[in-house]
Amino acid sequence: MSAADRMERIFEALDAVFARAGLDGMTMDAIAAEAGMSKRTLYGLFADRDELFAAYMGRIRSQFVRELDAAGRARPLEERLRLLLAPCPRARPSGLPAAVLRFAVAGAESRPEAAQACLSRCILHDRALIRDELDRAVARGEAEIADTAQAAAILEGMLRPSLADILLNPGAPPAPAETRARFETGLAMFLRAVAP
């Protein structure tokens, strides 16, 4: 089995175990059994459950932010931001990403390294990619932005469903049409605000 196939099997196992047993039932034993591998193999890839969750969230974030290739970076700003940030519904929706975020937030004081891994692998990484495109836009004269780091954080907040809403109301995730409408409205407002 290739490394990519193995990782896909593990991430599918995470979703399956979560659907059956919830976050508390997601032990390394249960995940390994669901993936059809030994616990030793799983521990060979991930030191612990926190590291596995961080890798899972890194995979999920790629459905929300997609790095641009050279051809993508050559496009106009609006097209670049659409390629980078347009919402892409999950093939197999699950409540696991929100549960992992709640777990990281709840344990931030007792397990700061797990929370920091989630923050750096997802939120800060995404903002850095957005900032790169905003820096490129300023350099090309496509936008006037004094502080691209701050603008990247603001743009991300404008385009995404509220994390507070997702974390505090897990039974009612935003509908895809709602997510798309927020993206379109937020992008249009942002582009008007930074137009040269």
mmCIF file of C-alpha atoms in Angstrom:
data_model
loop_
_atom_site.group_PDB
_atom_site.id
_atom_site.type_symbol
_atom_site.label_atom_id
_atom_site.label_comp_id
_atom_site.label_asym_id
_atom_site.label_seq_id
_atom_site.Cartn_x
_atom_site.Cartn_y
_atom_site.Cartn_z
ATOM 1 C CA MET A 1 0.000 0.000 0.000
ATOM 2 C CA SER A 2 1.362 3.406 -0.919
ATOM 3 C CA ALA A 3 1.880 6.037 1.779
ATOM 4 C CA ALA A 4 -0.956 8.137 0.310
ATOM 5 C CA ASP A 5 -3.344 5.143 0.306
ATOM 6 C CA ARG A 6 -2.387 4.334 3.893
ATOM 7 C CA MET A 7 -3.091 7.905 5.003
ATOM 8 C CA GLU A 8 -6.430 7.900 3.164
ATOM 9 C CA ARG A 9 -7.382 4.666 4.912
ATOM 10 C CA ILE A 10 -6.461 6.151 8.307
ATOM 11 C CA PHE A 11 -8.468 9.333 7.682
ATOM 12 C CA GLU A 12 -11.474 7.275 6.521
ATOM 13 C CA ALA A 13 -11.112 5.224 9.703
ATOM 14 C CA LEU A 14 -11.160 8.425 11.774
ATOM 15 C CA ASP A 15 -14.490 9.456 10.236
ATOM 16 C CA ALA A 16 -15.947 5.962 10.687
ATOM 17 C CA VAL A 17 -14.882 5.601 14.335
ATOM 18 C CA PHE A 18 -16.141 9.098 15.099
ATOM 19 C CA ALA A 19 -19.530 8.347 13.500
ATOM 20 C CA ARG A 20 -19.826 5.168 15.560
ATOM 21 C CA ALA A 21 -18.245 6.080 18.902
ATOM 22 C CA GLY A 22 -17.773 9.862 19.040
ATOM 23 C CA LEU A 23 -14.570 11.630 20.016
ATOM 24 C CA ASP A 24 -14.222 9.739 23.319
ATOM 25 C CA GLY A 25 -14.267 6.419 21.466
ATOM 26 C CA MET A 26 -11.502 7.469 19.081
ATOM 27 C CA THR A 27 -8.644 5.536 20.626
ATOM 28 C CA MET A 28 -5.544 4.608 18.685
ATOM 29 C CA ASP A 29 -6.657 0.946 19.079
ATOM 30 C CA ALA A 30 -10.073 1.655 17.538
ATOM 31 C CA ILE A 31 -8.611 3.723 14.708
ATOM 32 C CA ALA A 32 -5.966 1.102 13.869
ATOM 33 C CA ALA A 33 -8.573 -1.691 13.887
ATOM 34 C CA GLU A 34 -10.928 0.306 11.650
ATOM 35 C CA ALA A 35 -8.060 1.044 9.242
ATOM 36 C CA GLY A 36 -7.106 -2.639 9.137
ATOM 37 C CA MET A 37 -3.612 -2.113 10.502
ATOM 38 C CA SER A 38 -1.738 -2.771 13.675
ATOM 39 C CA LYS A 39 -1.561 -0.216 16.444
ATOM 40 C CA ARG A 40 2.217 -0.383 16.036
ATOM 41 C CA THR A 41 1.904 0.718 12.391
ATOM 42 C CA LEU A 42 -0.332 3.614 13.408
ATOM 43 C CA TYR A 43 2.086 4.672 16.144
ATOM 44 C CA GLY A 44 4.894 4.457 13.597
ATOM 45 C CA LEU A 45 3.143 7.220 11.667
ATOM 46 C CA PHE A 46 1.793 9.311 14.565
ATOM 47 C CA ALA A 47 3.250 9.652 18.050
ATOM 48 C CA ASP A 48 -0.201 10.080 19.594
ATOM 49 C CA ARG A 49 -3.799 10.993 18.920
ATOM 50 C CA ASP A 50 -3.052 14.727 19.049
ATOM 51 C CA GLU A 51 -0.530 14.353 16.220
ATOM 52 C CA LEU A 52 -3.025 12.269 14.231
ATOM 53 C CA PHE A 53 -5.722 14.913 14.752
ATOM 54 C CA ALA A 54 -3.324 17.661 13.626
ATOM 55 C CA ALA A 55 -2.563 15.720 10.422
ATOM 56 C CA TYR A 56 -6.292 15.173 9.853
ATOM 57 C CA MET A 57 -7.005 18.876 10.261
ATOM 58 C CA GLY A 58 -4.160 19.644 7.832
ATOM 59 C CA ARG A 59 -5.888 17.416 5.308
ATOM 60 C CA ILE A 60 -9.272 19.030 5.928
ATOM 61 C CA ARG A 61 -7.813 22.534 5.520
ATOM 62 C CA SER A 62 -6.752 21.617 1.979
ATOM 63 C CA GLN A 63 -10.471 21.478 1.169
ATOM 64 C CA PHE A 64 -10.793 25.114 2.255
ATOM 65 C CA VAL A 65 -7.502 26.575 1.025
ATOM 66 C CA ARG A 66 -5.733 25.256 -2.046
ATOM 67 C CA GLU A 67 -2.180 26.344 -2.778
ATOM 68 C CA LEU A 68 -1.741 27.912 -6.192
ATOM 69 C CA ASP A 69 0.649 26.714 -8.858
ATOM 70 C CA ALA A 70 2.566 29.089 -11.143
ATOM 71 C CA ALA A 71 -0.331 29.332 -13.609
ATOM 72 C CA GLY A 72 -2.746 30.146 -10.789
ATOM 73 C CA ARG A 73 -0.439 32.817 -9.364
ATOM 74 C CA ALA A 74 -0.343 34.506 -12.801
ATOM 75 C CA ARG A 75 -4.117 35.164 -12.810
ATOM 76 C CA PRO A 76 -5.796 38.410 -11.680
ATOM 77 C CA LEU A 77 -6.415 38.904 -7.950
ATOM 78 C CA GLU A 78 -10.092 37.922 -7.881
ATOM 79 C CA GLU A 79 -9.403 34.704 -9.783
ATOM 80 C CA ARG A 80 -6.450 33.890 -7.495
ATOM 81 C CA LEU A 81 -8.557 34.384 -4.396
ATOM 82 C CA ARG A 82 -11.323 32.215 -5.850
ATOM 83 C CA LEU A 83 -8.877 29.423 -6.679
ATOM 84 C CA LEU A 84 -7.273 29.716 -3.265
ATOM 85 C CA LEU A 85 -10.343 30.096 -1.062
ATOM 86 C CA ALA A 86 -13.607 29.076 -2.771
ATOM 87 C CA PRO A 87 -15.593 26.670 -0.583
ATOM 88 C CA CYS A 88 -15.379 23.049 -1.618
ATOM 89 C CA PRO A 89 -17.891 20.752 0.126
ATOM 90 C CA ARG A 90 -16.495 17.544 1.599
ATOM 91 C CA ALA A 91 -17.299 14.367 -0.284
ATOM 92 C CA ARG A 92 -18.179 12.672 3.023
ATOM 93 C CA PRO A 93 -19.347 15.369 5.429
ATOM 94 C CA SER A 94 -18.731 14.584 9.072
ATOM 95 C CA GLY A 95 -18.832 16.404 12.374
ATOM 96 C CA LEU A 96 -15.271 15.332 13.131
ATOM 97 C CA PRO A 97 -13.480 18.549 12.058
ATOM 98 C CA ALA A 98 -15.645 20.649 14.401
ATOM 99 C CA ALA A 99 -15.218 18.071 17.181
ATOM 100 C CA VAL A 100 -11.422 18.166 16.782
ATOM 101 C CA LEU A 101 -11.496 21.982 16.893
ATOM 102 C CA ARG A 102 -13.614 21.888 20.072
ATOM 103 C CA PHE A 103 -11.186 19.354 21.544
ATOM 104 C CA ALA A 104 -8.207 21.603 20.732
ATOM 105 C CA VAL A 105 -9.915 24.691 22.163
ATOM 106 C CA ALA A 106 -11.049 22.883 25.326
ATOM 107 C CA GLY A 107 -7.564 21.492 25.917
ATOM 108 C CA ALA A 108 -5.587 24.604 24.987
ATOM 109 C CA GLU A 109 -4.511 25.253 28.577
ATOM 110 C CA SER A 110 -3.763 21.662 29.575
ATOM 111 C CA ARG A 111 -2.287 20.574 26.205
ATOM 112 C CA PRO A 112 -1.025 23.771 24.586
ATOM 113 C CA GLU A 113 1.161 21.894 22.100
ATOM 114 C CA ALA A 114 -1.904 20.220 20.533
ATOM 115 C CA ALA A 115 -3.729 23.528 20.264
ATOM 116 C CA GLN A 116 -0.626 25.198 18.834
ATOM 117 C CA ALA A 117 -0.232 22.429 16.238
ATOM 118 C CA CYS A 118 -3.850 22.940 15.131
ATOM 119 C CA LEU A 119 -3.363 26.714 15.020
ATOM 120 C CA SER A 120 -0.107 26.634 13.058
ATOM 121 C CA ARG A 121 -1.015 23.805 10.647
ATOM 122 C CA CYS A 122 -4.385 25.266 9.776
ATOM 123 C CA ILE A 123 -5.244 28.856 10.597
ATOM 124 C CA LEU A 124 -1.803 30.469 10.468
ATOM 125 C CA HIS A 125 -0.755 28.454 7.416
ATOM 126 C CA ASP A 126 -3.901 29.520 5.558
ATOM 127 C CA ARG A 127 -3.417 33.174 6.487
ATOM 128 C CA ALA A 128 0.168 33.030 5.217
ATOM 129 C CA LEU A 129 -1.070 31.758 1.840
ATOM 130 C CA ILE A 130 -3.701 34.506 1.689
ATOM 131 C CA ARG A 131 -1.107 37.113 2.659
ATOM 132 C CA ASP A 132 1.194 35.917 -0.135
ATOM 133 C CA GLU A 133 -1.551 36.624 -2.669
ATOM 134 C CA LEU A 134 -2.319 40.008 -1.124
ATOM 135 C CA ASP A 135 1.398 40.907 -1.200
ATOM 136 C CA ARG A 136 1.464 39.853 -4.855
ATOM 137 C CA ALA A 137 -1.608 42.014 -5.530
ATOM 138 C CA VAL A 138 0.013 45.064 -3.909
ATOM 139 C CA ALA A 139 3.244 44.525 -5.868
ATOM 140 C CA ARG A 140 1.274 44.284 -9.139
ATOM 141 C CA GLY A 141 -0.833 47.348 -8.381
ATOM 142 C CA GLU A 142 -4.023 45.268 -8.148
ATOM 143 C CA ALA A 143 -4.764 46.393 -4.586
ATOM 144 C CA GLU A 144 -3.895 49.030 -2.025
ATOM 145 C CA ILE A 145 -3.338 47.378 1.353
ATOM 146 C CA ALA A 146 -1.189 48.886 4.098
ATOM 147 C CA ASP A 147 -0.999 45.742 6.269
ATOM 148 C CA THR A 148 -1.417 42.527 4.297
ATOM 149 C CA ALA A 149 -1.125 40.302 7.382
ATOM 150 C CA GLN A 150 -4.072 42.041 9.015
ATOM 151 C CA ALA A 151 -5.981 42.073 5.719
ATOM 152 C CA ALA A 152 -5.431 38.305 5.318
ATOM 153 C CA ALA A 153 -6.957 37.653 8.749
ATOM 154 C CA ILE A 154 -9.897 39.946 7.959
ATOM 155 C CA LEU A 155 -10.489 38.362 4.541
ATOM 156 C CA GLU A 156 -10.449 34.876 6.033
ATOM 157 C CA GLY A 157 -13.060 35.936 8.598
ATOM 158 C CA MET A 158 -15.236 37.512 5.926
ATOM 159 C CA LEU A 159 -15.263 34.435 3.694
ATOM 160 C CA ARG A 160 -15.670 31.602 6.186
ATOM 161 C CA PRO A 161 -18.607 30.619 8.354
ATOM 162 C CA SER A 162 -18.124 31.824 11.920
ATOM 163 C CA LEU A 163 -16.045 29.369 13.964
ATOM 164 C CA ALA A 164 -18.032 30.349 17.053
ATOM 165 C CA ASP A 165 -21.278 29.385 15.300
ATOM 166 C CA ILE A 166 -19.803 26.043 14.216
ATOM 167 C CA LEU A 167 -18.270 25.209 17.603
ATOM 168 C CA LEU A 168 -21.242 26.291 19.709
ATOM 169 C CA ASN A 169 -23.962 24.872 17.476
ATOM 170 C CA PRO A 170 -22.604 21.538 16.211
ATOM 171 C CA GLY A 171 -26.037 20.210 15.280
ATOM 172 C CA ALA A 172 -26.632 22.900 12.667
ATOM 173 C CA PRO A 173 -23.630 23.244 10.350
ATOM 174 C CA PRO A 174 -23.986 25.923 7.682
ATOM 175 C CA ALA A 175 -25.593 24.706 4.477
ATOM 176 C CA PRO A 176 -23.388 24.700 1.356
ATOM 177 C CA ALA A 177 -25.538 27.432 -0.222
ATOM 178 C CA GLU A 178 -25.106 29.584 2.904
ATOM 179 C CA THR A 179 -21.342 29.031 2.857
ATOM 180 C CA ARG A 180 -21.176 29.931 -0.848
ATOM 181 C CA ALA A 181 -23.282 33.080 -0.353
ATOM 182 C CA ARG A 182 -21.056 34.259 2.499
ATOM 183 C CA PHE A 183 -17.977 33.644 0.346
ATOM 184 C CA GLU A 184 -19.362 35.631 -2.596
ATOM 185 C CA THR A 185 -20.530 38.536 -0.426
ATOM 186 C CA GLY A 186 -17.301 38.672 1.576
ATOM 187 C CA LEU A 187 -15.087 38.506 -1.506
ATOM 188 C CA ALA A 188 -17.011 41.281 -3.296
ATOM 189 C CA MET A 189 -16.846 43.552 -0.222
ATOM 190 C CA PHE A 190 -13.125 42.902 0.273
ATOM 191 C CA LEU A 191 -12.237 43.521 -3.374
ATOM 192 C CA ARG A 192 -14.124 46.828 -3.355
ATOM 193 C CA ALA A 193 -12.367 47.883 -0.165
ATOM 194 C CA VAL A 194 -8.838 47.237 -1.485
ATOM 195 C CA ALA A 195 -9.318 48.353 -5.100
ATOM 196 C CA PRO A 196 -6.611 50.850 -6.147
#
